[in-house]
Coordinates of C-alpha atoms in Angstrom, one line a residue:
Chain A
X1 CA -6.6 45.3 -2.4
X2 CA -7.7 41.9 -5.3
X3 CA -10.3 40.1 -3.7
X4 CA -13.4 38.4 -5.1
X5 CA -16.0 39.7 -5.3
X6 CA -18.8 40.0 -2.6
X7 CA -22.6 38.2 -2.7
X8 CA -25.2 37.5 -1.2
X9 CA -25.7 34.2 0.6
X10 CA -28.0 32.7 -2.2
X11 CA -26.0 34.0 -5.0
X12 CA -22.7 32.1 -3.8
X13 CA -24.7 28.7 -3.5
X14 CA -26.0 29.0 -6.5
X15 CA -21.8 29.9 -8.2
X16 CA -21.3 26.9 -5.6
X17 CA -23.3 24.0 -6.7
X18 CA -22.6 24.7 -10.3
X19 CA -18.6 24.3 -9.3
X20 CA -19.9 21.3 -7.6
X21 CA -21.1 19.6 -10.2
X22 CA -17.9 20.1 -12.3
X23 CA -16.3 18.8 -9.2
X24 CA -17.6 15.7 -9.2
X25 CA -17.4 15.6 -13.0
X26 CA -13.4 16.3 -12.3
X27 CA -13.9 13.2 -9.8
X28 CA -15.4 10.9 -11.5
X29 CA -12.8 11.3 -15.1
X30 CA -10.3 10.5 -12.4
X31 CA -11.7 7.5 -10.7
X32 CA -11.6 6.5 -14.8
X33 CA -8.1 7.5 -15.5
X34 CA -7.0 5.5 -13.0
X35 CA -9.1 2.5 -13.5
X36 CA -7.5 2.8 -16.7
X37 CA -4.1 3.1 -15.1
X38 CA -5.0 -0.4 -13.0
X39 CA -5.2 -2.4 -16.7
X40 CA -1.7 -1.5 -17.8
X41 CA 0.3 -4.5 -18.8
X42 CA 4.2 -4.1 -17.8
X43 CA 7.4 -4.9 -18.9
X44 CA 9.9 -7.3 -17.2
X45 CA 12.9 -5.5 -16.2
X46 CA 15.7 -7.7 -17.5
X47 CA 18.9 -6.0 -16.2
X48 CA 20.3 -6.1 -13.0
X49 CA 20.6 -3.0 -11.4
X50 CA 22.9 -2.9 -8.2
X51 CA 22.1 0.7 -5.8
X52 CA 24.0 1.5 -3.2
X53 CA 22.4 2.2 0.1
X54 CA 23.9 2.6 3.6
X55 CA 23.0 -0.3 4.5
X56 CA 25.3 -2.0 1.4
X57 CA 24.3 -3.1 -2.1
X58 CA 20.6 -3.4 -3.1
X59 CA 19.1 -4.8 -6.3
X60 CA 16.0 -3.2 -7.7
X61 CA 13.7 -6.6 -6.1
X62 CA 15.7 -5.9 -2.5
X63 CA 13.9 -1.9 -2.8
X64 CA 10.5 -3.8 -2.5
X65 CA 11.3 -4.8 0.8
X66 CA 9.0 -8.2 0.5
X67 CA 6.2 -6.3 -1.0
X68 CA 4.6 -6.7 -4.5
X69 CA 4.3 -3.0 -5.3
X70 CA 7.3 -0.2 -5.4
X71 CA 6.7 3.3 -5.7
X72 CA 10.0 5.1 -6.5
X73 CA 10.8 8.8 -6.9
X74 CA 13.2 9.7 -8.9
X75 CA 15.1 12.7 -7.2
X76 CA 17.2 15.1 -9.1
X77 CA 20.3 14.9 -7.4
X78 CA 23.1 15.3 -9.8
X79 CA 26.7 13.0 -8.5
X80 CA 28.1 16.8 -8.5
X81 CA 25.7 18.7 -7.1
X82 CA 26.3 20.3 -4.5
X83 CA 22.7 20.6 -3.0
X84 CA 19.2 18.4 -4.2
X85 CA 17.0 19.9 -6.3
X86 CA 14.5 22.5 -4.5
X87 CA 11.6 21.4 -6.4
X88 CA 12.1 17.4 -5.4
X89 CA 13.5 18.8 -1.4
X90 CA 9.7 20.7 -1.5
X91 CA 7.8 17.1 -2.8
X92 CA 9.8 15.5 -0.2
X93 CA 8.7 17.9 3.1
X94 CA 5.0 18.1 1.8
X95 CA 5.1 14.1 2.0
X96 CA 3.7 13.3 5.4
X97 CA 2.7 9.8 7.2
X98 CA 2.6 7.2 4.6
X99 CA 1.6 3.8 6.7
X100 CA -1.2 3.0 4.8
X101 CA 1.0 2.3 1.6
X102 CA 3.1 -0.4 4.0
X103 CA -0.7 -1.6 4.7
X104 CA -1.5 -2.2 0.8
X105 CA 2.1 -4.0 -0.4
X106 CA 3.9 -0.7 -1.4
X107 CA 6.8 0.2 -0.6
X108 CA 7.9 3.9 -1.2
X109 CA 11.6 4.8 -1.8
X110 CA 13.8 7.3 -3.4
X111 CA 16.2 6.5 -6.0
X112 CA 19.1 9.4 -6.8
X113 CA 22.8 9.4 -8.8
X114 CA 24.4 11.6 -5.9
X115 CA 26.6 9.0 -4.1
X116 CA 24.7 7.4 -1.4
X117 CA 27.1 9.4 1.6
X118 CA 25.7 12.9 0.2
X119 CA 21.8 11.8 -0.5
X120 CA 22.0 10.9 3.2
X121 CA 23.7 13.8 4.6
X122 CA 20.6 15.5 2.7
X123 CA 18.2 13.6 4.2
X124 CA 19.6 14.2 7.6
X125 CA 19.6 18.2 7.0
X126 CA 15.7 17.9 6.1
X127 CA 14.8 15.0 8.4
X128 CA 14.4 12.5 6.2
X129 CA 14.1 9.0 7.0
X130 CA 12.4 7.7 3.4
X131 CA 14.5 4.6 2.0
X132 CA 17.0 6.6 -0.1
X133 CA 19.2 5.1 -2.9
X134 CA 22.2 5.7 -5.5
X135 CA 21.6 5.1 -9.0
X136 CA 25.1 6.2 -9.7
X137 CA 27.0 3.1 -10.6
X138 CA 24.0 1.9 -13.1
X139 CA 22.2 3.2 -15.8
X140 CA 18.8 2.9 -14.1
X141 CA 18.3 7.0 -13.9
X142 CA 19.1 7.3 -17.9
X143 CA 16.5 3.4 -18.6
X144 CA 14.1 5.2 -16.5
X145 CA 14.5 8.4 -18.7
X146 CA 15.3 10.6 -16.1
X147 CA 19.0 11.2 -16.1
X148 CA 20.4 12.9 -19.5
X149 CA 23.7 12.3 -21.1
X150 CA 25.6 15.1 -22.7
X151 CA 25.1 14.7 -26.4
X152 CA 21.9 12.3 -26.2
X153 CA 18.9 12.4 -28.5
X154 CA 16.9 11.5 -25.6
X155 CA 13.4 11.6 -24.5
X156 CA 11.4 12.8 -21.1
X157 CA 7.7 12.6 -20.4
X158 CA 7.5 10.0 -23.7
X159 CA 8.5 13.1 -26.4
X160 CA 12.1 14.0 -27.3
X161 CA 13.4 16.3 -24.6
X162 CA 14.2 18.8 -26.9
X163 CA 18.0 19.4 -25.7
X164 CA 21.4 17.5 -25.6
X165 CA 22.8 18.7 -22.5
X166 CA 23.8 16.8 -18.9
X167 CA 20.8 16.9 -17.0
X168 CA 18.1 15.5 -14.2
X169 CA 14.3 15.6 -14.8
X170 CA 12.1 14.2 -12.4
X171 CA 9.7 11.2 -12.0
X172 CA 7.8 8.2 -10.4
X173 CA 8.0 4.7 -11.7
X174 CA 6.3 1.7 -9.9
X175 CA 7.2 -1.6 -10.1
X176 CA 5.5 -5.0 -9.5
X177 CA 7.3 -8.1 -8.1
X178 CA 5.1 -11.3 -8.3
X179 CA 5.8 -14.5 -5.8
X180 CA 8.7 -16.3 -8.1
X181 CA 10.6 -12.6 -7.9
X182 CA 10.2 -11.5 -10.9
X183 CA 10.4 -7.6 -11.7
X184 CA 8.3 -5.7 -13.9
X185 CA 8.1 -2.3 -14.6
X186 CA 4.3 -1.1 -14.8
X187 CA 4.6 2.8 -15.0
X188 CA 6.3 5.9 -15.2
X189 CA 5.2 9.3 -15.1
X190 CA 7.1 12.9 -15.4
X191 CA 6.7 16.6 -15.4
X192 CA 3.3 17.5 -14.1
X193 CA 2.1 13.5 -13.2
X194 CA 3.6 14.0 -9.4
X195 CA 2.4 17.1 -8.7
X196 CA -1.1 15.9 -7.1
X197 CA 1.7 14.4 -4.3
X198 CA 2.2 17.9 -3.0
X199 CA -0.4 18.9 0.1
X200 CA 0.2 22.7 0.0
X201 CA -0.9 22.4 -3.8
X202 CA -3.9 20.7 -3.2
X203 CA -5.0 22.8 -0.1
X204 CA -3.8 25.8 -2.3
X205 CA -6.1 25.1 -5.1
X206 CA -9.2 25.8 -3.0
X207 CA -8.2 29.2 -2.0
X208 CA -9.4 32.5 -3.9
X209 CA -5.9 32.9 -4.8
X210 CA -4.8 29.2 -6.0
X211 CA -1.4 28.7 -6.3
X212 CA -0.3 32.3 -7.2
X213 CA 2.0 30.5 -10.0
X214 CA 1.8 32.5 -13.2
X215 CA 0.4 29.6 -15.4
X216 CA -3.2 29.7 -13.7
X217 CA -6.0 31.3 -15.1
X218 CA -6.5 33.6 -12.7
X219 CA -8.3 36.8 -12.6
X220 CA -6.2 40.3 -13.2
X221 CA -4.5 41.5 -10.1
X222 CA -4.3 38.1 -8.3
X223 CA -0.9 37.6 -6.9
X224 CA 1.3 35.3 -9.0
X225 CA 4.6 34.0 -8.6
X226 CA 6.6 32.6 -11.7
X227 CA 5.2 28.4 -11.7
X228 CA 7.2 26.6 -9.6
X229 CA 9.3 29.6 -8.2
Chain B
X12 CA -1.4 -14.2 -7.9
X13 CA -3.5 -11.9 -9.3
X14 CA -0.8 -9.3 -11.4
X15 CA -1.4 -7.2 -14.7
X16 CA -0.5 -8.6 -18.2
X17 CA 3.6 -9.0 -19.6
X18 CA 3.5 -6.8 -23.2
X19 CA 6.5 -5.9 -24.7
X20 CA 8.3 -3.0 -24.3
X21 CA 6.3 -1.5 -27.5
X22 CA 3.2 -2.7 -27.0
X23 CA 3.4 -1.2 -23.0
X24 CA 4.7 2.1 -24.5
X25 CA 1.6 2.0 -27.0
X26 CA -1.1 1.9 -23.9
X27 CA 1.2 4.0 -21.4
X28 CA 1.3 7.2 -24.6
X29 CA -2.4 6.5 -25.1
X30 CA -3.4 6.8 -20.9
X31 CA -0.5 9.7 -20.8
X32 CA -2.3 11.8 -23.4
X33 CA -5.8 11.1 -21.3
X34 CA -3.6 12.6 -17.9
X35 CA -2.9 15.6 -19.7
X36 CA -6.5 16.2 -20.3
X37 CA -7.0 15.1 -16.9
X38 CA -4.6 17.5 -15.7
X39 CA -6.0 20.8 -17.6
X40 CA -9.3 19.7 -16.7
X41 CA -8.6 20.1 -13.1
X42 CA -6.7 23.7 -14.2
X43 CA -10.3 24.6 -15.5
X44 CA -12.4 23.3 -12.3
X45 CA -9.7 25.2 -10.1
X46 CA -9.7 28.5 -12.4
X47 CA -13.2 28.4 -11.3
X48 CA -13.1 28.2 -7.8
X49 CA -10.5 31.0 -8.3
X50 CA -13.7 33.0 -9.4
X51 CA -16.0 32.0 -6.9
X52 CA -17.9 35.0 -4.9
X53 CA -17.6 34.7 -1.6
X54 CA -20.2 35.8 1.4
X55 CA -19.6 38.1 4.1
X56 CA -19.8 36.5 7.8
X57 CA -21.4 38.3 9.7
X58 CA -22.3 35.7 12.9
X59 CA -19.5 36.6 15.5
X60 CA -17.6 32.5 16.4
X61 CA -15.6 32.4 19.4
X62 CA -13.1 29.1 19.3
X63 CA -11.0 28.1 23.0
X64 CA -7.6 27.7 22.1
X65 CA -4.6 26.6 23.9
X66 CA -4.3 30.4 24.2
X67 CA -7.7 31.5 24.9
X68 CA -11.1 32.4 23.3
X69 CA -10.0 33.3 19.6
X70 CA -12.6 34.9 17.4
X71 CA -12.5 33.6 13.2
X72 CA -10.8 36.9 12.4
X73 CA -7.3 35.3 14.7
X74 CA -7.3 32.3 13.1
X75 CA -6.1 33.8 10.2
X76 CA -2.9 34.6 12.1
X77 CA -2.0 38.1 10.1
X78 CA -2.7 36.3 6.4
X79 CA -5.7 37.0 3.7
X80 CA -6.5 33.7 3.5
X81 CA -7.7 30.9 6.2
X82 CA -7.9 26.8 5.4
X83 CA -10.0 25.1 8.0
X84 CA -10.2 21.5 8.1
X85 CA -13.2 20.3 9.6
X86 CA -11.7 17.1 12.0
X87 CA -14.5 14.9 13.1
X88 CA -14.9 15.2 17.1
X89 CA -18.3 14.8 18.2
X90 CA -17.5 16.3 22.6
X91 CA -19.0 12.7 23.2
X92 CA -15.7 10.6 22.2
X93 CA -12.9 10.0 23.6
X94 CA -11.0 9.6 20.2
X95 CA -11.0 11.7 16.8
X96 CA -12.4 10.0 13.6
X97 CA -10.2 7.3 12.2
X98 CA -10.2 9.0 9.0
X99 CA -9.8 12.3 9.9
X100 CA -6.6 11.5 11.7
X101 CA -5.3 9.3 8.9
X102 CA -5.9 12.2 6.3
X103 CA -4.1 15.1 9.5
X104 CA -1.3 12.3 9.6
X105 CA -0.7 12.0 5.4
X106 CA -0.2 15.9 5.8
X107 CA 3.2 16.9 5.4
X108 CA 5.2 20.0 5.6
X109 CA 3.1 22.8 5.2
X110 CA 5.5 25.9 5.4
X111 CA 4.1 26.7 1.4
X112 CA 0.7 27.8 2.8
X113 CA 2.5 30.7 4.4
X114 CA 4.5 31.9 2.3
X115 CA 1.5 32.5 0.2
X116 CA -0.4 34.5 2.6
X117 CA -2.5 31.5 3.7
X118 CA -2.8 29.9 7.3
X119 CA -4.2 26.4 8.0
X120 CA -6.4 25.0 11.4
X121 CA -8.5 22.1 12.1
X122 CA -11.7 22.8 13.8
X123 CA -13.4 20.1 15.7
X124 CA -16.6 19.9 18.6
X125 CA -14.9 18.6 21.4
X126 CA -13.9 20.8 23.8
X127 CA -10.3 21.9 23.7
X128 CA -8.8 19.3 26.4
X129 CA -10.1 16.7 24.6
X130 CA -8.6 18.0 21.2
X131 CA -5.1 18.6 23.2
X132 CA -4.9 15.3 24.6
X133 CA -5.7 13.8 20.9
X134 CA -2.9 15.6 19.3
X135 CA -0.3 14.8 21.8
X136 CA -1.1 11.6 21.9
X137 CA -0.4 11.6 17.8
X138 CA 2.4 14.2 18.1
X139 CA 0.9 16.7 15.6
X140 CA 1.4 20.3 16.4
X141 CA -1.0 21.7 13.9
X142 CA -3.6 24.7 14.6
X143 CA -6.6 23.2 16.3
X144 CA -9.4 25.2 18.2
X145 CA -12.4 23.8 19.7
X146 CA -15.9 24.8 18.4
X147 CA -17.8 23.5 21.2
X148 CA -20.5 26.1 22.2
X149 CA -20.3 27.6 19.0
X150 CA -22.9 27.5 15.9
X151 CA -20.0 27.6 13.6
X152 CA -20.0 23.3 13.1
X153 CA -23.6 23.7 12.4
X154 CA -23.2 26.8 9.9
X155 CA -21.2 25.2 7.8
X156 CA -22.5 21.6 7.5
X157 CA -20.3 19.2 9.7
X158 CA -22.3 18.8 12.7
X159 CA -25.6 18.1 11.6
X160 CA -28.3 17.9 14.1
X161 CA -31.7 19.2 12.9
X162 CA -32.7 20.8 16.4
X163 CA -30.0 23.3 15.8
X164 CA -29.7 24.2 12.1
X165 CA -32.0 22.9 9.2
X166 CA -29.3 19.9 7.7
X167 CA -28.0 19.2 4.5
X168 CA -25.0 17.5 3.7
X169 CA -22.9 18.3 0.4
X170 CA -25.3 21.2 -0.6
X171 CA -27.9 18.8 -0.4
X172 CA -30.9 19.2 1.5
X173 CA -32.4 16.8 3.7
X174 CA -35.8 17.0 2.4
X175 CA -34.5 16.4 -1.0
X176 CA -32.4 13.2 0.1
X177 CA -33.2 10.1 -0.2
X178 CA -32.3 8.0 2.8
X179 CA -31.5 11.0 4.8
X180 CA -32.0 8.9 8.1
X181 CA -28.4 8.9 8.8
X182 CA -27.6 12.2 9.0
X183 CA -26.7 13.1 11.8
X184 CA -23.5 14.4 13.9
X185 CA -20.2 14.4 12.6
X186 CA -19.2 15.3 8.8
X187 CA -15.7 16.0 7.6
X188 CA -14.9 18.7 5.3
X189 CA -12.8 22.4 4.1
X190 CA -13.4 26.1 4.8
X191 CA -11.9 28.4 2.8
X192 CA -12.3 32.3 3.9
X193 CA -10.8 35.4 3.5
X194 CA -10.0 38.4 5.1
X195 CA -10.0 41.7 4.7
X196 CA -9.9 44.2 7.1
X197 CA -11.9 44.0 9.9
X198 CA -14.5 41.5 7.8
X199 CA -14.1 38.1 7.0
X200 CA -15.6 36.0 4.4
X201 CA -16.4 32.6 3.4
X202 CA -15.4 31.4 -0.2
X203 CA -15.6 27.8 0.0
X204 CA -16.4 24.5 1.3
X205 CA -16.4 21.2 0.4
X206 CA -17.4 17.7 1.9
X207 CA -17.0 14.3 1.2
X208 CA -14.3 13.2 -1.3
X209 CA -13.9 17.0 -2.3
X210 CA -11.1 17.1 0.3
X211 CA -9.4 13.3 -0.2
X212 CA -6.9 15.0 -3.1
X213 CA -4.6 15.9 0.2
X214 CA -4.3 12.4 1.1
X215 CA -0.7 11.5 -0.5
X216 CA -0.9 8.0 -0.1
X217 CA -4.0 8.3 -2.1
X218 CA -2.2 10.0 -4.6
X219 CA 0.4 7.4 -4.7
X220 CA -1.5 4.1 -4.6
X221 CA -3.4 5.5 -7.5
X222 CA -0.3 5.1 -9.5
X223 CA -0.1 1.1 -8.9
X224 CA -1.8 -1.6 -10.7
X225 CA -3.5 -2.5 -7.8
X226 CA -4.6 1.3 -7.0
X227 CA -6.6 2.2 -3.9
X228 CA -7.5 -1.5 -2.8
X229 CA -11.4 0.1 -2.2
X230 CA -14.1 -1.7 -3.2
X231 CA -15.5 1.3 -5.2
X232 CA -12.8 1.3 -7.8
X233 CA -13.0 -0.5 -11.1
X234 CA -10.5 -3.0 -11.4
X235 CA -9.8 -6.2 -12.9
X236 CA -11.9 -9.0 -11.9
X237 CA -9.8 -10.6 -8.3
X238 CA -7.1 -7.3 -7.9
X239 CA -7.1 -7.4 -3.8
X240 CA -9.9 -4.6 -2.5
X241 CA -11.1 -3.7 1.1
X242 CA -14.4 -2.1 2.2
X243 CA -14.2 2.3 0.7
X244 CA -12.2 4.1 3.5
X245 CA -12.0 0.9 5.6

């Protein structure tokens, strides 16, 4: 079978320490980038968005639940879809306890375009109790570049989307509320920007075989499936 | 209140796009480091370790449950303690559904030195059903450098030996870490261990807070003056 070469303890240690240096460099690069993110400006949200929730209509301000920071996962669920996106479903399944967010003045919520009754059914099927509201009656998903109208020249991940069919894309957006209840958009990411919250990927990254997806540069013969497949 | 500066949409976008270029570079950098990890050799485990589990004695090979890869989280729980380490507890709480690991030939388990009865009681209290075995009375924790005791094994932490370290006096007792093993037939191999900040990428709350203006709100972070901050890991 395909497996890593066997080495002596001291041969292994030499290579492990070489990798450790690069891991530390990566951690520091991540810290620097996170520091830069904390210095982004923010843009006031002037439009009023009203979402459908199981408890009735909610504004974007309501979604903060009194906290100052709001992290929104843009869950791909079109109004006509029979099921939620499997990738987004996996992402949410992989989220564990997020109590630390609330302890740090931050609320997590999911937003999708499907009607709230459909969202509730999908959440129940998966045993989720995260806040999940519908943006089906507003422009929220279009304004934050995660839903696309037929024939529209849209952008995704800050670049031309390159296609004009109807569709949904994954993303995470962050909003800030000041003490006067003004709401600001601070950040959005798309595509691979959200994948680090997936525990299985983070853990598989530590194994010899990695994620076992074909985007990876792995030794010849390593087990691989289609990426995100 | 302390808050990020307000900008116009186009000013914000210019800075966001600049950050995106660096985010993409970071993702590629991470891909390269991961690729190097997949090319590490591995070392045969020649010592026999026996663990206490709810199903009785288990060997290291048993812990693979028939898969080829095993990820061990070294959960800090000293035999004298009545409760597990708070940081490790947060780490395990933050784990979600890991069924993708099984689909990719990989098993995940927790290992601690406290006797099994303490582990089971603590898991029940926290509502965890992850596999968790006790390495009580085995050398496992010492050999993989997560229990440090000069009397049992030469002390090292995160690949630095105690004698090469400044101020290594506090280096005793339990440490957290992650180790990976590979199984081929009857042979078990050690492929990887990481310690210290090497495991924090798995904590969802940190990953999500990293996206917010305030970040993790810990004092190791380089943040604008006045940002809310607590002691790191505090």
